[in-house]
Every structure is written in structure tokens, then in C-alpha cells.
Coordinates of C-alpha atoms and ligand atoms in Angstrom, one line a residue:
Chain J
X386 CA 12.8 29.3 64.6
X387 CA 14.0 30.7 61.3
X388 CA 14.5 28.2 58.2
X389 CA 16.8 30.9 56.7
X390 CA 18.2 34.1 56.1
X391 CA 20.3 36.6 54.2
X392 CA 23.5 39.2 54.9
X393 CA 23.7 41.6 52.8
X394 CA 27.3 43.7 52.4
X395 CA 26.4 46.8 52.9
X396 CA 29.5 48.8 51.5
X397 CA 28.8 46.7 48.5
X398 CA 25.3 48.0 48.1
X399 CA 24.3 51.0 45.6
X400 CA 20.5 50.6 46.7
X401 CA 19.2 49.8 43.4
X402 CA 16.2 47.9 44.9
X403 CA 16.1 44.8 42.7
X404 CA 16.3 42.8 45.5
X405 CA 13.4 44.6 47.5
X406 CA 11.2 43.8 44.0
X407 CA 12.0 40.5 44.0
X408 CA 11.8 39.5 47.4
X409 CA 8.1 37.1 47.6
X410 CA 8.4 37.9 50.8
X411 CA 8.5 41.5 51.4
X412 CA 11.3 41.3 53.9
X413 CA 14.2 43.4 52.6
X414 CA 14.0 47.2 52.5
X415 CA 16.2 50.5 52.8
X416 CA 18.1 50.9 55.6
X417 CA 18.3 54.5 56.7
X418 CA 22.1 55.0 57.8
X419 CA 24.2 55.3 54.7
X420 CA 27.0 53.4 53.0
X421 CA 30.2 55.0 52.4
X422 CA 29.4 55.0 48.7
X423 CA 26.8 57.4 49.7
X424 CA 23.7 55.0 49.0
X425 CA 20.8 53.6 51.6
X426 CA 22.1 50.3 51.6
X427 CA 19.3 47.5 51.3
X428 CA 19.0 45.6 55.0
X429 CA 17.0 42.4 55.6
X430 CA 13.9 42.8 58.1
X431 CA 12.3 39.7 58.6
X432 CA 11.0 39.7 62.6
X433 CA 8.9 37.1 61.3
X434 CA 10.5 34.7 60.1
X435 CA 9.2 34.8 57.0
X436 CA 12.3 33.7 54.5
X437 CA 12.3 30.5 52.5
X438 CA 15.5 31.0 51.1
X439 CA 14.7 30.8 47.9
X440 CA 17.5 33.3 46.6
X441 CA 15.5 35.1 44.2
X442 CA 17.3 38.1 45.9
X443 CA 20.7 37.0 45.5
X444 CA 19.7 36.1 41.9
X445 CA 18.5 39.7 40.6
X446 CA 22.0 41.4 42.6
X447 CA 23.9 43.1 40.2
X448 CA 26.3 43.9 42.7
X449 CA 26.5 40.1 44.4
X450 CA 26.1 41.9 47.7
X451 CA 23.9 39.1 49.3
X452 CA 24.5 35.4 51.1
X453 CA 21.4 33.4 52.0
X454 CA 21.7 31.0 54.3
X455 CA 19.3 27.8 54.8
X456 CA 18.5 25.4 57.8
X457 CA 20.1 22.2 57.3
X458 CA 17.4 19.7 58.2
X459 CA 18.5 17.1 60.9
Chain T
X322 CA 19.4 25.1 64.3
X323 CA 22.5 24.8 61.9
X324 CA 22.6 27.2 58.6
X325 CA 24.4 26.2 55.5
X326 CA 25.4 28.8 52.4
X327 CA 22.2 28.5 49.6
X328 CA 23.9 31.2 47.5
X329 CA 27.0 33.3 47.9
X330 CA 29.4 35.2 45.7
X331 CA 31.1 32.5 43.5
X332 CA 34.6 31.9 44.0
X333 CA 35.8 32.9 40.2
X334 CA 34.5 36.5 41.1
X335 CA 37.6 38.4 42.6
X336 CA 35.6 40.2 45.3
X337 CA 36.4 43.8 43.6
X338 CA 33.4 46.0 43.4
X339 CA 32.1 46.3 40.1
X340 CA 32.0 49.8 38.3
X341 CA 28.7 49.5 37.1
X342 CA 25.8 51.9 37.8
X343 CA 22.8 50.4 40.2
X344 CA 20.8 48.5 38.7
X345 CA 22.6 47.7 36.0
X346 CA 22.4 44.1 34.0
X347 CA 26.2 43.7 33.6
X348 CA 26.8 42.1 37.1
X349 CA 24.1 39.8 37.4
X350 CA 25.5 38.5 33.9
X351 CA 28.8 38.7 35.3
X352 CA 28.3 36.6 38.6
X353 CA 26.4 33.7 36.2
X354 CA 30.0 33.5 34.2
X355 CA 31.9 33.4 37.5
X356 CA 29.6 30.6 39.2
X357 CA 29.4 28.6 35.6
X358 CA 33.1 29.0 35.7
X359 CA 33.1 27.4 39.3
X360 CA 30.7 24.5 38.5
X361 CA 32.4 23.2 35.4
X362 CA 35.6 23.8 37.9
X363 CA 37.2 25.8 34.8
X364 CA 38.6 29.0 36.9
X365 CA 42.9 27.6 36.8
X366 CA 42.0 27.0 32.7
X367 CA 40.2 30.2 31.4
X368 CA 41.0 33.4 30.1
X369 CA 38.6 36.2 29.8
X370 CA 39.0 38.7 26.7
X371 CA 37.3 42.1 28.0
X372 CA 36.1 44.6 25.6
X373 CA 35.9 48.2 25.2
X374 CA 32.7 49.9 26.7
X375 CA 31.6 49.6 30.4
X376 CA 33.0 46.6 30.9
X377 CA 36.4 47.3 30.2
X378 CA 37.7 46.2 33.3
X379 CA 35.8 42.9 33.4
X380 CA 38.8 41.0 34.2
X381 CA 39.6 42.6 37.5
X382 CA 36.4 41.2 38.5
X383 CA 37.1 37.8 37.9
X384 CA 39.6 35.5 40.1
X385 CA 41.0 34.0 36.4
X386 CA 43.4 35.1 33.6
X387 CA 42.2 37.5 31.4
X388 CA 43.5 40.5 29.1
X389 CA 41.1 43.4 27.0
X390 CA 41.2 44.0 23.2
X391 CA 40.9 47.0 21.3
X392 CA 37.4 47.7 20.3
X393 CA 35.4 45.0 18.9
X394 CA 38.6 43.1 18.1
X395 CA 37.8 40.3 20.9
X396 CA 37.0 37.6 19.0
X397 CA 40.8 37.7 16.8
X398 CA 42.0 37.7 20.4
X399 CA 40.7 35.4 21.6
X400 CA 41.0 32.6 18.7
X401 CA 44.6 33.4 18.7
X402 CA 44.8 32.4 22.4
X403 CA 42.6 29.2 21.9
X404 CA 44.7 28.4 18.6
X405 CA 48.0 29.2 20.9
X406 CA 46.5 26.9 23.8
X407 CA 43.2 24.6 23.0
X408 CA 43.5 23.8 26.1
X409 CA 42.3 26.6 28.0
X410 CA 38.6 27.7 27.9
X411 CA 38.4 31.3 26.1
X412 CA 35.6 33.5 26.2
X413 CA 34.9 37.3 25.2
X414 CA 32.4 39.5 26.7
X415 CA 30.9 42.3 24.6
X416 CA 28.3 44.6 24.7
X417 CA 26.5 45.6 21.3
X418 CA 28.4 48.9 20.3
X419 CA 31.6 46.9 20.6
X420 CA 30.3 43.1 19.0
X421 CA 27.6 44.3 16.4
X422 CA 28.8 47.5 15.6
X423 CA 32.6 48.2 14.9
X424 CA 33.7 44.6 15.7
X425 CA 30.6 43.1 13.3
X426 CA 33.6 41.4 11.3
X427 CA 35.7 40.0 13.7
X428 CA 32.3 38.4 15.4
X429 CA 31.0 36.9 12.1
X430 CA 33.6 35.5 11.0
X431 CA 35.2 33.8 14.2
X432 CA 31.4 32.3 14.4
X433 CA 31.8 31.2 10.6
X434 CA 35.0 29.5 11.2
X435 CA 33.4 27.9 13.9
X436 CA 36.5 29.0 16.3
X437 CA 36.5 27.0 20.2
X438 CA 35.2 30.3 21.8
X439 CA 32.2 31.4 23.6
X440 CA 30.9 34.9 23.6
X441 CA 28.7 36.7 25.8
X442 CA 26.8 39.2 24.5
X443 CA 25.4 42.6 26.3
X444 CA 22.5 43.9 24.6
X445 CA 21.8 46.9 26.0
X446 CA 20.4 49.0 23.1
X447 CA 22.9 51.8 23.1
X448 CA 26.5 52.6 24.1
X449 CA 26.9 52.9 27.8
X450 CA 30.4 54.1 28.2
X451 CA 30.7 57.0 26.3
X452 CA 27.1 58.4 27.2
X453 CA 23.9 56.8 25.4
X454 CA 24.7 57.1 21.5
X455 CA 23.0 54.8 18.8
X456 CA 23.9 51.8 18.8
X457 CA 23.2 49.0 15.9
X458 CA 20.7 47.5 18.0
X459 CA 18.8 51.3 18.9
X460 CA 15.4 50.5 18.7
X461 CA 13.1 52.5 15.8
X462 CA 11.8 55.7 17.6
X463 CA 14.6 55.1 20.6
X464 CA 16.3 58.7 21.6
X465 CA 19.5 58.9 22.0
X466 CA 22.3 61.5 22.6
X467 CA 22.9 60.9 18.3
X468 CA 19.5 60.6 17.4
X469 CA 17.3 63.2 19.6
X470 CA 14.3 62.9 17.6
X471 CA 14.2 58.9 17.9
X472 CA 15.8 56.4 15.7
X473 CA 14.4 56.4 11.8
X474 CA 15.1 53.4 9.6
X475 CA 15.2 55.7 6.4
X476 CA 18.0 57.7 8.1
X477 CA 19.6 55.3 10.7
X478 CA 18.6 51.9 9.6
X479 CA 17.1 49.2 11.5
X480 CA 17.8 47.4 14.9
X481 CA 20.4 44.6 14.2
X482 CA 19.3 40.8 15.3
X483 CA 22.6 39.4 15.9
X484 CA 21.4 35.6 16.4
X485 CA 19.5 36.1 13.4
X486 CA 22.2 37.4 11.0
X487 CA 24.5 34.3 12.4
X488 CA 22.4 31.3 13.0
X489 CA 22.7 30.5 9.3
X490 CA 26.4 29.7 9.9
X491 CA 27.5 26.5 10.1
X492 CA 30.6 26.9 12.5
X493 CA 27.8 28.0 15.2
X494 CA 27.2 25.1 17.9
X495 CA 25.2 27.2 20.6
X496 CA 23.1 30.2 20.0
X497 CA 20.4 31.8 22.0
X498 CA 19.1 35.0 23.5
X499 CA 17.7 36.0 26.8
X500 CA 17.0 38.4 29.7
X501 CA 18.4 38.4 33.3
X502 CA 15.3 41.0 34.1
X503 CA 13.6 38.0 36.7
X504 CA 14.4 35.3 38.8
X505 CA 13.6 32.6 36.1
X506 CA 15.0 34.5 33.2
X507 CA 18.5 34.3 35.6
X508 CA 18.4 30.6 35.7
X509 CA 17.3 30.2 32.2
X510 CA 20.4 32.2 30.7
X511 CA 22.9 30.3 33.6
X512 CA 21.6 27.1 31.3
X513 CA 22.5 28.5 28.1
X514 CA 25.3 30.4 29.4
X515 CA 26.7 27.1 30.7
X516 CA 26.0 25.4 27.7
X517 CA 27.7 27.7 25.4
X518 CA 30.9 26.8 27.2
X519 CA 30.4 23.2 26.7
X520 CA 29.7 23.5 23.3
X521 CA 33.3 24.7 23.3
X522 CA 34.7 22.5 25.8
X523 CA 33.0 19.4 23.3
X524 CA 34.8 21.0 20.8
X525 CA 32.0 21.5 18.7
X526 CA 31.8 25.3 17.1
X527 CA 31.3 28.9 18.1
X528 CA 28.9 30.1 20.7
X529 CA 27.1 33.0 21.8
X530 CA 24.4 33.7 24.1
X531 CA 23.0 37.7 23.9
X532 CA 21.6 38.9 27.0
X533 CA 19.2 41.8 26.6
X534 CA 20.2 44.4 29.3
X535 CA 19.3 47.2 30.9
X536 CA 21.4 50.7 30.9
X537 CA 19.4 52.7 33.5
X538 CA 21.5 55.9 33.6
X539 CA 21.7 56.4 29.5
X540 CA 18.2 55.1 29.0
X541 CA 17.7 57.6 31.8
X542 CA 15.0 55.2 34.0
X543 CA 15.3 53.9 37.3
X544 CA 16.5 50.0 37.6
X545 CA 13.0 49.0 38.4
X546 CA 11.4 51.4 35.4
X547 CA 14.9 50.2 33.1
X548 CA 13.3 46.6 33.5
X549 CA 9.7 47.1 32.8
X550 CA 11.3 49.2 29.6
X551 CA 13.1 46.0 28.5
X552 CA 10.0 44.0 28.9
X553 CA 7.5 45.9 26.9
X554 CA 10.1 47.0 24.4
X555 CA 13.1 45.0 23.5
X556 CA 11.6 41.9 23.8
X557 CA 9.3 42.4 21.1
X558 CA 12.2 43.3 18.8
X559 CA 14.4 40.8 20.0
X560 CA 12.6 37.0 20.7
X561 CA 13.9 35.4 23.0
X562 CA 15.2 31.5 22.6
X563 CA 17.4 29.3 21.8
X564 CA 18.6 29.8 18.1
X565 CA 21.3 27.0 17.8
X566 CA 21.7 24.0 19.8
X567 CA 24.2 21.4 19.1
X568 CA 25.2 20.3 22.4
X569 CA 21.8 18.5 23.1
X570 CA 20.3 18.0 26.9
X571 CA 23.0 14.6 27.5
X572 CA 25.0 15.6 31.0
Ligands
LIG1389 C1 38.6 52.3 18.1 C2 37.6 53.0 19.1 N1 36.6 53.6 18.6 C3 35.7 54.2 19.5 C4 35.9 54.2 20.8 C5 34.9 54.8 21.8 N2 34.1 53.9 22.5 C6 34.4 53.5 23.7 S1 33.2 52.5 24.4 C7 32.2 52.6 22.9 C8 30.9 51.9 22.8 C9 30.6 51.0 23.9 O1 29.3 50.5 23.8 P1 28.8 49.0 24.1 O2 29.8 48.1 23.3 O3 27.4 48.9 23.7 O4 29.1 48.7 25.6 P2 28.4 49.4 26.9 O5 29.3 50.5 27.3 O6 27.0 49.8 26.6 O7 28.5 48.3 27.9 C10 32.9 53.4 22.0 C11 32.3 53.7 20.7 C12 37.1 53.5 21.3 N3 37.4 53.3 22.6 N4 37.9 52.9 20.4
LIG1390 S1 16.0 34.3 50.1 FE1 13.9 34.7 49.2 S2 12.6 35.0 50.9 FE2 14.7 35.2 51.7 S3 15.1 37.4 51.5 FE3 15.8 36.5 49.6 S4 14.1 36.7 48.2 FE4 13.3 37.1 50.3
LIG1391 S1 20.0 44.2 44.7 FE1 22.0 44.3 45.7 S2 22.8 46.3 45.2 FE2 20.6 46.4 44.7 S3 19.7 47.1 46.6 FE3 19.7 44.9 46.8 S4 21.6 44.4 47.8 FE4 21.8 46.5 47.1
LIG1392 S1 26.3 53.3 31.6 FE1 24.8 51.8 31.4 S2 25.8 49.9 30.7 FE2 27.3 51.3 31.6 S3 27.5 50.7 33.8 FE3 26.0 52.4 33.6 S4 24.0 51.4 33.5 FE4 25.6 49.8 33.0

């Protein structure tokens, strides 16, 4: 069970990569279709599991292309 | 399991894709303005005063009232709408061709008068729009498309410290300069940026945070090379920190 995730807007993306740097958990990279911008939109890959949601992906978007989502605890 | 929104777009952005080149600072700087906007629930009272230079068009990226001055002229702008209407929240955004450069005046002396307005301030080292000149704030040795050989102080002068030339006035209430290059510099300069606008909302003087930025297509680096740039480099001409601080930590 995942305790979050992100969606990233794709058309938004112009693939700068400042959210694959920032990611502590590796899990974001380049997707290999293209945008209609022209760009390799960034796409999350996480078959682990892995995200905290900590946001420190949202936070370093210039382009606010990113939501992160978070369990709520019960 | 049930998800709930961390972090989304803030609802004073309007949802229009920025302009700006990949990678560049001006739209994480933006979004910080629209979500402080959103949690001192300002967005039906504030008015944005764009400037000339990249962000020319920054009000059609946010979801409040806004209008664009003639180059470097923001600040007269705007402290004729906060004279007109105190009521509203006024703010200009400038980058450092436009605030420390041809509008040095209007910038200086709205701070000296200690005008109700916050500024926020794009340091980017050069002028973006009209392709990579010198800018006041060029570093020594810097190339540029107007000084290929590098920046020399005997020609060209030196790199102007804004917070430094205006902490000494009295009509400042918040001053302070930072980076948006990590995670933790982008929640440090959402607390200043959020306190310069209650320094104004207090009523207590001018206010100004300076962002250092990057420009990744005139400084000709990737986004990810454009930030390890600013590291080594500007911070060492610019310190980082809080200059002026009269709002205090109080909620
Ligand atoms: C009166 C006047 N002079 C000159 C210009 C040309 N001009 C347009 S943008 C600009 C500089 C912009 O640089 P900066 O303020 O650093 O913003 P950036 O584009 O880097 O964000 C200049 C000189 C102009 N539009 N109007
Ligand atoms: S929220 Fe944190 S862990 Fe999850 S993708 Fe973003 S940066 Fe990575
Ligand atoms: S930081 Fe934003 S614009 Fe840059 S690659 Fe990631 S999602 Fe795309
Ligand atoms: S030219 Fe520079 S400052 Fe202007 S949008 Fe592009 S990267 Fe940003």
C-alpha cells in the first residue's frame, strides 16, 4: 500500500529535470513519448512504493506541473 | 486507503502556462506569491504591478487584479494605487535590469518614504528579455552579450547590492535576500516572502525580498548546471539573510 503519490501535467512540463534532482527518492524520470510543447515530459515511476510525499518536487517546479497526494491516516 | 492533496497549484495562480524558459527561477517564485496570497486569503484584495523584462505578463498568471508599468516605474505605480486604495494589498515584481537599473529611483525612494508596498525582487544577474546584456548586478568577470570579455569594475563598475544600498533607510520594515535553488531555500523565502506582505498589511514600511535566480538560456547552462552556477558564484557576492525585520516572529 502506497502512503502517497504524485501527477504530474504533462502538457505543462518543459522537462527541465528539477524535480528528478530533487526527488530523495529517485522515483520521477523522463517519459519517452513527447508533450505537445515538444519536450519529454517528467513521469512518476515509483513500482515500489517508495514516496513519502514530502513535496520537495512540487517545491523546486517552476512550471507548478505537480500534485502530491498523501494517505490520510485512519 | 484514502489520499488527500499535500501540495497543488495554489488557487491565486490562474492556471495559464507560464512563458518562462525550463528551468527557470521565475515560476517557483511566482507559485510562493500565489500560495502566500492564498494563505493570508488576500486574492479578492491585491493587485499585482508587473514589470518590463520576462515577466511582463505576470499578471495573466495570477487569478487577482493586476496592471504592468513602464520600465522600472512599478513602484510610482503601485504607491499611487495603495495611496488611491490602502485597502488593497499592492505588490510589484521586478527583476534587476528593471528595479536596480533604470527604475534605481523609483525603488529607493518608495522604500525611503516607507510606502505600504512589497516588492519582489528577481536577481538574475543579467537581462533576460532582451538577450543576456549587463545588468547592474553582472558579476566581475561575468560575459555577457555587452561585455564579451567579462565584466571589469574600471570599465563597467561593480555588482550592485540592493539590500545593502537600502537597509539604511528608515521607511524599510522587511528586507532580506534568498535563493529558491533547494527545497529548504523555497520554504525559507515563502517566510520572508510572507512576511514582507505583512509588514505591509501591519502598516509598518516598505518591503522587499530579492531572490537570486537563475536565467539558464542567457547564462547559457542547463537548469541543473544554472543552479550549481548560482551556488558557487552569486551567493558569494550576494549574502544571503534577512537585512531588515520589523515585523518580529508574533503570529
Ligand atoms: C524604457 C525602456 N527601455 C528599455 C527597454 C528594453 N528592455 C526590455 S526588458 C529589459 C531588461 C529586463 O531585464 P530584467 O529586469 O533583469 O528582467 P528579466 O528579463 O531578466 O527577468 C530592457 C532593458 C524597454 N522595454 N523600455
Ligand atoms: S513527494 Fe517527495 S518522494 Fe514523492 S515524488 Fe515528490 S520528491 Fe519524490
Ligand atoms: S520540475 Fe516541473 S517542469 Fe521541470 S521536469 Fe519536473 S514536472 Fe517538468
Ligand atoms: S530568458 Fe532567462 S529570465 Fe527570461 S524566462 Fe528565460 S530563463 Fe527566465
Amino acid at each position: 500500500m502506497k502512503n502517497a503519490y504524485i501527477e504530474i501535467d504533462k502538457e505543462r512540463c518543459k522537462a527541465c529535470g528539477l524535480c528528478i534532482s530533487a526527488c530523495p527518492q529517485g522515483i520521477i524520470r523522463f517519459s519517452s513519448e513527447f508533450n505537445s510543447k515538444g519536450y519529454h515530459p517528467a513521469e512518476p515511476n515509483d513500482p515500489e512504493a517508495k514516496c513519502t510525499g514530502c513535496g520537495f518536487c512540487y517545491m523546486m517546479c517552476p512550471d507548478v506541473c505537480i500534485t502530491v497526494y498523501r494517505a490520510v491516516k485512519v | 486507503m484514502d489520499y488527500k492533496v499535500a501540495y497543488k497549484m495554489p488557487r491565486s495562480l490562474s492556471g495559464k502556462q507560464f512563458t518562462y524558459c525550463p528551468g527557470c527561477h521565475h515560476g517557483i517564485v511566482h507559485r510562493l506569491i500565489a500560495e502566500t496570497i492564498d494563505e493570508l486569503d488576500l486574492r479578492e484584495k491585491t493587485i499585482i504591478v508587473a514589470p518590463v523584462g520576462c515577466s511582463v505578463f505576470a499578471y495573466e498568471f495570477f487569478d487577482i487584479d493586476g496592471t504592468v508599468a513602464p520600465h522600472g516605474r512599478a513602484p510610482a505605480v503601485a504607491t499611487g494605487m495603495k495611496r488611491a486604495r490602502p485597502d488593497l494589498t499592492i505588490f510589484t515584481y521586478q527583476g534587476d535590469g528593471d528595479l536596480a537599473a533604470i527604475g534605481t529611483a523609483e525603488m529607493i525612494h518608495a522604500a525611503n518614504r516607507g510606502e505600504l508596498i512589497t516588492t519582489i525582487f528577481i536577481n538574475n544577474a543579467i537581462y533576460g528579455m532582451t538577450g543576456g546584456q549587463m545588468a547592474p548586478t553582472t558579476l566581475l568577470g561575468m560575459k555577457t552579450t555587452t561585455s564579451p570579455y567579462g565584466r571589469k569594475a574600471e570599465k563597467e563598475g561593480y555588482p550592485v547590492h540592493v539590500c545593502e544600498i537600502i537597509k539604511e533607510l528608515q521607511g524599510v520594515a522587511f528586507l532580506a535576500r534568498t535563493k529558491v535553488t533547494t527545497p529548504r531555500d523555497v520554504m525559507t523565502t515563502k517566510k520572508y516572502i510572507k512576511k514582507a506582505f505583512q509588514a505591509q498589511l501591519k502598516g509598518l514600511g516598505y518591503s522587499l525580498v530579492e531572490v537570486l535566480s537563475t536565467c539558464p538560456t542567457n547564462w547559457g547552462l542547463s537548469p541543473e548546471k544554472a543552479i550549481k552556477w548560482l551556488e558557487e558564484n552569486m551567493t558569494k557576492e550576494f549574502p544571503l539573510g534577512v537585512y531588515v525585520d520589523k515585523v518580529g516572529d508574533a503570529k
